[in-house]
Short mmCIF file of C-alpha atoms and ligand atoms in Angstrom, two decimals:
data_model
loop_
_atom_site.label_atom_id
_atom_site.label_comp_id
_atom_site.label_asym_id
_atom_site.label_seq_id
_atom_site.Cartn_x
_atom_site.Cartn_y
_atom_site.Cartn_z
CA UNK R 1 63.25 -21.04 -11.85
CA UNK R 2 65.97 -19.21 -10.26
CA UNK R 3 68.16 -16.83 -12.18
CA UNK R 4 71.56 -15.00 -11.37
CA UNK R 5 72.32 -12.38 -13.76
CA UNK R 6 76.14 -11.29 -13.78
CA UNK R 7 78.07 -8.68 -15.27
CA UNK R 8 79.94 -5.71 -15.03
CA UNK R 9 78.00 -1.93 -13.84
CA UNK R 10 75.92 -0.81 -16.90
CA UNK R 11 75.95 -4.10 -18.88
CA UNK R 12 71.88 -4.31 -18.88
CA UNK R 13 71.58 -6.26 -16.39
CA UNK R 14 68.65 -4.72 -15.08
CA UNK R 15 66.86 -3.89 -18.16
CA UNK R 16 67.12 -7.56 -19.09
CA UNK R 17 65.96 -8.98 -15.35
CA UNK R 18 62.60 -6.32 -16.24
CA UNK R 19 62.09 -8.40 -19.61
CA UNK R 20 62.66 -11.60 -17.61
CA UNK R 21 60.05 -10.67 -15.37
CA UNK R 22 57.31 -10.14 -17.07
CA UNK R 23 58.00 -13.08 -19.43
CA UNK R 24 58.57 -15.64 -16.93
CA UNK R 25 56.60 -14.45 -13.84
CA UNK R 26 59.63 -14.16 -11.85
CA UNK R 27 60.27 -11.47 -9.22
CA UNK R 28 63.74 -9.34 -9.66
CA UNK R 29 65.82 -8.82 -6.64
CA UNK R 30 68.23 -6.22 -7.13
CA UNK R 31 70.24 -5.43 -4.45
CA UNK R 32 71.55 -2.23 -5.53
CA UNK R 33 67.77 -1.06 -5.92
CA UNK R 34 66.83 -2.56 -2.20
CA UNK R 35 69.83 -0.34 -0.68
CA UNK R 36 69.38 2.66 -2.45
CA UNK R 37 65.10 2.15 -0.94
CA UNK R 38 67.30 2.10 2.26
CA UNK R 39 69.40 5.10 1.38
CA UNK R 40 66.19 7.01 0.92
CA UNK R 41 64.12 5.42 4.04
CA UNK R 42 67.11 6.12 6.21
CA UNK R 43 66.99 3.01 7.58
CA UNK R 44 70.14 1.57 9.75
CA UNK R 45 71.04 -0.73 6.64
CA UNK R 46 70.83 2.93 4.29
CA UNK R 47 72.95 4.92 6.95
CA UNK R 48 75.45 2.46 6.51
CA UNK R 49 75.49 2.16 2.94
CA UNK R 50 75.14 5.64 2.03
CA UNK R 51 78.99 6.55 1.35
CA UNK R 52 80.17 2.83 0.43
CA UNK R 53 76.94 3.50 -2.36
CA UNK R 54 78.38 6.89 -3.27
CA UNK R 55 82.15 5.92 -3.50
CA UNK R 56 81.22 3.13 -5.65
CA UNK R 57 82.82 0.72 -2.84
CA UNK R 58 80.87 -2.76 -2.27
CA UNK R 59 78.61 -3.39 0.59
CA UNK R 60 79.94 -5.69 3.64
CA UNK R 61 78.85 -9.06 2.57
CA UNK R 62 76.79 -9.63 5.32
CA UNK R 63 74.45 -6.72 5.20
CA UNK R 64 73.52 -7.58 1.21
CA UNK R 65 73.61 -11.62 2.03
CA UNK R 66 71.05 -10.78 4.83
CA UNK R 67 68.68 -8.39 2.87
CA UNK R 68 68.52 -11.18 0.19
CA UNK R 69 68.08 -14.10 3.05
CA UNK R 70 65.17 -12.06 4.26
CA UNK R 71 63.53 -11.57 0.73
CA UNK R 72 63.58 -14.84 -1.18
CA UNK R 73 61.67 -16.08 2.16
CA UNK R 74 58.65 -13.84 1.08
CA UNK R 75 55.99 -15.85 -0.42
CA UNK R 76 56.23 -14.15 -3.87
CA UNK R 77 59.51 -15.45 -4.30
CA UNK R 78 57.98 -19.09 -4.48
CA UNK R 79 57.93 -19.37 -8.42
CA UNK R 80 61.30 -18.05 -8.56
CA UNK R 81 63.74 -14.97 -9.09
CA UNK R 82 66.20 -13.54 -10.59
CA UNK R 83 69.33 -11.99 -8.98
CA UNK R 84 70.29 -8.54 -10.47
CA UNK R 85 73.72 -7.18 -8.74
CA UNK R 86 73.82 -9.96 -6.17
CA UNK R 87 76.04 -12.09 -5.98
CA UNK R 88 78.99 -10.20 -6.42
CA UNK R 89 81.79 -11.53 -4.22
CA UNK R 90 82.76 -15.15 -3.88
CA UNK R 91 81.68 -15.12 -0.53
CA UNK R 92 78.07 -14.11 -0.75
CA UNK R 93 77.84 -16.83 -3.80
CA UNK R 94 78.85 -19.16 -1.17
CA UNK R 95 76.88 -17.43 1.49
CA UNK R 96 73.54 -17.96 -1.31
CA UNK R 97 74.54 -21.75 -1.99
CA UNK R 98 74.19 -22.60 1.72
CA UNK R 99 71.65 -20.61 1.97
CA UNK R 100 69.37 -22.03 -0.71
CA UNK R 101 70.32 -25.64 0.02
CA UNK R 102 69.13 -24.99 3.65
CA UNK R 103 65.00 -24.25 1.92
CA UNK R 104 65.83 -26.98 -0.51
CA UNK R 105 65.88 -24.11 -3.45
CA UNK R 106 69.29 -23.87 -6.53
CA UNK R 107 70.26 -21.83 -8.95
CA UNK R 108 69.04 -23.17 -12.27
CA UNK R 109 71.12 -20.61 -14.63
CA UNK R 110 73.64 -18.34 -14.51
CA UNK R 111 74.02 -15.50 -16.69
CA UNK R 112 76.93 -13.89 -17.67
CA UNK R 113 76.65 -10.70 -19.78
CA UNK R 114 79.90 -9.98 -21.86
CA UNK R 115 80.32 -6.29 -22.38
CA UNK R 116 83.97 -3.91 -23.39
CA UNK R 117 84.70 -1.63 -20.41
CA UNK R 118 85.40 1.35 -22.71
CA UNK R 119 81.05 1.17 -23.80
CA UNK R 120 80.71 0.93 -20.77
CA UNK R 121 81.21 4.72 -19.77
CA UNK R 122 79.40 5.55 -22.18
CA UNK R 123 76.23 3.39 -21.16
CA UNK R 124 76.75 4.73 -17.59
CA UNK R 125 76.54 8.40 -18.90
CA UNK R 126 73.34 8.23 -21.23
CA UNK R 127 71.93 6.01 -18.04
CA UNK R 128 73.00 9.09 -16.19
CA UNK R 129 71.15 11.45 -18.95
CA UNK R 130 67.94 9.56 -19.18
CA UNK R 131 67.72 9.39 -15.12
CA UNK R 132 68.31 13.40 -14.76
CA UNK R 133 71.68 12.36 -12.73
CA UNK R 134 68.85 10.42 -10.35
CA UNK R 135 72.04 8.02 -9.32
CA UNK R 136 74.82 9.89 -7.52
CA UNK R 137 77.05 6.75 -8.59
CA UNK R 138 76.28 7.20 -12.24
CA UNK R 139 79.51 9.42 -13.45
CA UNK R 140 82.54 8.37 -15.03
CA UNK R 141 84.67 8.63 -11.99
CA UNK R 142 82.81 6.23 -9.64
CA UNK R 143 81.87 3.98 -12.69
CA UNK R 144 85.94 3.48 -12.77
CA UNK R 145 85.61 2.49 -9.03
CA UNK R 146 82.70 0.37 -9.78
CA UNK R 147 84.57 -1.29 -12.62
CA UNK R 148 87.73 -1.94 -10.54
CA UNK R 149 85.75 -3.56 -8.10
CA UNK R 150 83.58 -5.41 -10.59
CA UNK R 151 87.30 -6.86 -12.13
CA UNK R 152 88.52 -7.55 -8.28
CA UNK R 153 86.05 -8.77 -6.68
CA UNK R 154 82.81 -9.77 -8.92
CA UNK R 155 84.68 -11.50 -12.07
CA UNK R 156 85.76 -14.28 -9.69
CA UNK R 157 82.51 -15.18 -9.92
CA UNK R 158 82.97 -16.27 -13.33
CA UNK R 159 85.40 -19.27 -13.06
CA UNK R 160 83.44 -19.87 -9.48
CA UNK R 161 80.29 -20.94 -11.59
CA UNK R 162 82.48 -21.74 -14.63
CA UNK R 163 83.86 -24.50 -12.52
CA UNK R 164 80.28 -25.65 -11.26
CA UNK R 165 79.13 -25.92 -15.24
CA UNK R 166 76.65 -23.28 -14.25
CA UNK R 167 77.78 -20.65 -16.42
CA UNK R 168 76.18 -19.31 -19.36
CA UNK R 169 78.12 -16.67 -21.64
CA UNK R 170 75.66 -13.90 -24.02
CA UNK R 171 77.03 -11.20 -26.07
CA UNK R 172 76.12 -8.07 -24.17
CA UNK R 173 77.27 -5.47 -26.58
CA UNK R 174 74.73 -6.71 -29.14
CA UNK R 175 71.07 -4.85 -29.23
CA UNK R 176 68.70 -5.45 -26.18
CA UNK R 177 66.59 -7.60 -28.48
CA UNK R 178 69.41 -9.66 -29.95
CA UNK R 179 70.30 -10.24 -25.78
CA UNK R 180 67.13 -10.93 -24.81
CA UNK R 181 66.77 -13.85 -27.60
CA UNK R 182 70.08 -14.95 -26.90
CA UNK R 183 68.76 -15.80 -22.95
CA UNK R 184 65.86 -16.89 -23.85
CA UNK R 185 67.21 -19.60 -25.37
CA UNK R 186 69.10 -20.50 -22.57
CA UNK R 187 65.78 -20.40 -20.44
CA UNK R 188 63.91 -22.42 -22.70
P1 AMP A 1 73.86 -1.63 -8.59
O1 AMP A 1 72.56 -0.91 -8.68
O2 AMP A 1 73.72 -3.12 -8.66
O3 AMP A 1 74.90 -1.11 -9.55
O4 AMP A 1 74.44 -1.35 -7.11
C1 AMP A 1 74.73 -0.02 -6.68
C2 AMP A 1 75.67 -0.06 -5.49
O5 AMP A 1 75.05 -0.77 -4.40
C3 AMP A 1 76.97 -0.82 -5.72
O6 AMP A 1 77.96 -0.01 -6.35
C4 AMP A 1 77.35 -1.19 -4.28
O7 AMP A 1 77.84 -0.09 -3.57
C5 AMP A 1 76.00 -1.55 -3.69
N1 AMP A 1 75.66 -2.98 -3.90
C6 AMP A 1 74.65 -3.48 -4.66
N2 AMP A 1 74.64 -4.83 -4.64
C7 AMP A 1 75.68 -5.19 -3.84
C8 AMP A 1 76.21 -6.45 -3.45
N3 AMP A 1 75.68 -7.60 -3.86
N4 AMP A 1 77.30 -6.44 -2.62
C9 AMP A 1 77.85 -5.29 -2.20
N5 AMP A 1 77.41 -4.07 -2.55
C10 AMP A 1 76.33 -4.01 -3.36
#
């Protein structure tokens, strides 16, 4: 089973791909955590992403739609994953169809998680508590960056998959219990 988790920065996304793990024996690619491994490796693929990361600006497309291209190949991807922060541009959605036809692989579900901007900063700053500021793109100034982006260039996404009957809507401003029942019905 292959899972793409969507919503806006700080909607649980992550917390809920953790759950979905464990559950369902899938492996999370998050593409945000892969860079920011990069970030700190100082790799070429970090160097690059450093201040995009930082600014709260997106990654080129082709850097994130290679990383993933790369990963899903590895043989504990076989049972299946679930995207966390990738896709987030029309074009790397397209770039992932072709790229999953190509291995004979789909997308089984797509998730979108429904969350107010205005909890949003809030989320973002207790995430920013909890994590002893471990995230220089945790702060209420990038997080409106991330969230302009998110509305440009991610929620496109949503009619994208709308339009392909692949998308399916939870309430992500109830509890992380009442979120995590609401997908697992949808993975059932
Ligand atoms: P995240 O942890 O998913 O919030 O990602 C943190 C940052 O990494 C984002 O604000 C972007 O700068 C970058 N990033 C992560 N995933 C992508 C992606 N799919 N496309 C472009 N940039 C990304």
């Amino acid at each position: 089973m292959n899972i793409i988790l969507l919503g806006p920065p700080g909607a649980g996304k992550g917390t809920q791909a953790k759950r979905i793990v464990e559950k369902y024996g899938l492996v999370q690619l998050s593409t945000g955590d892969m860079l920011r491994a990069a970030v700190a490796n100082q790799t070429e693929i970090g160097l690059r992403a450093k201040d995009i990361m930082e600014r709260g600006d997106l990654v080129p497309d082709e850097v994130v739609v290679g990383i993933i291209a790369e990963r899903i190949d590895e043989p504990d991807c076989g049972n299946g994953f679930i995207l966390d922060g990738f896709p987030r541009t029309v074009a790397q959605a397209e770039a992932l169809g072709d790229l999953l036809h190509k291995r004979g692989r789909k997308i089984d579900h797509v998730i979108q998680l429904e969350v107010d901007d205005e909890a949003l900063v809030g989320r973002i700053e207790q995430r920013a508590k909890e994590t002893g500021g471990e995230r220089k793109d945790d702060n209420a100034d990038t997080l409106r960056s991330r969230l302009a982006v998110y509305h440009e260039s991610t929620a496109p996404l949503l009619p994208f998959y709308a339009a392909k009957n692949a998308l399916k809507k939870v309430d992500g401003m109830a509890s992380m219990d009442d979120v995590a029942v609401a997908i697992d019905k949808i993975l059932v």
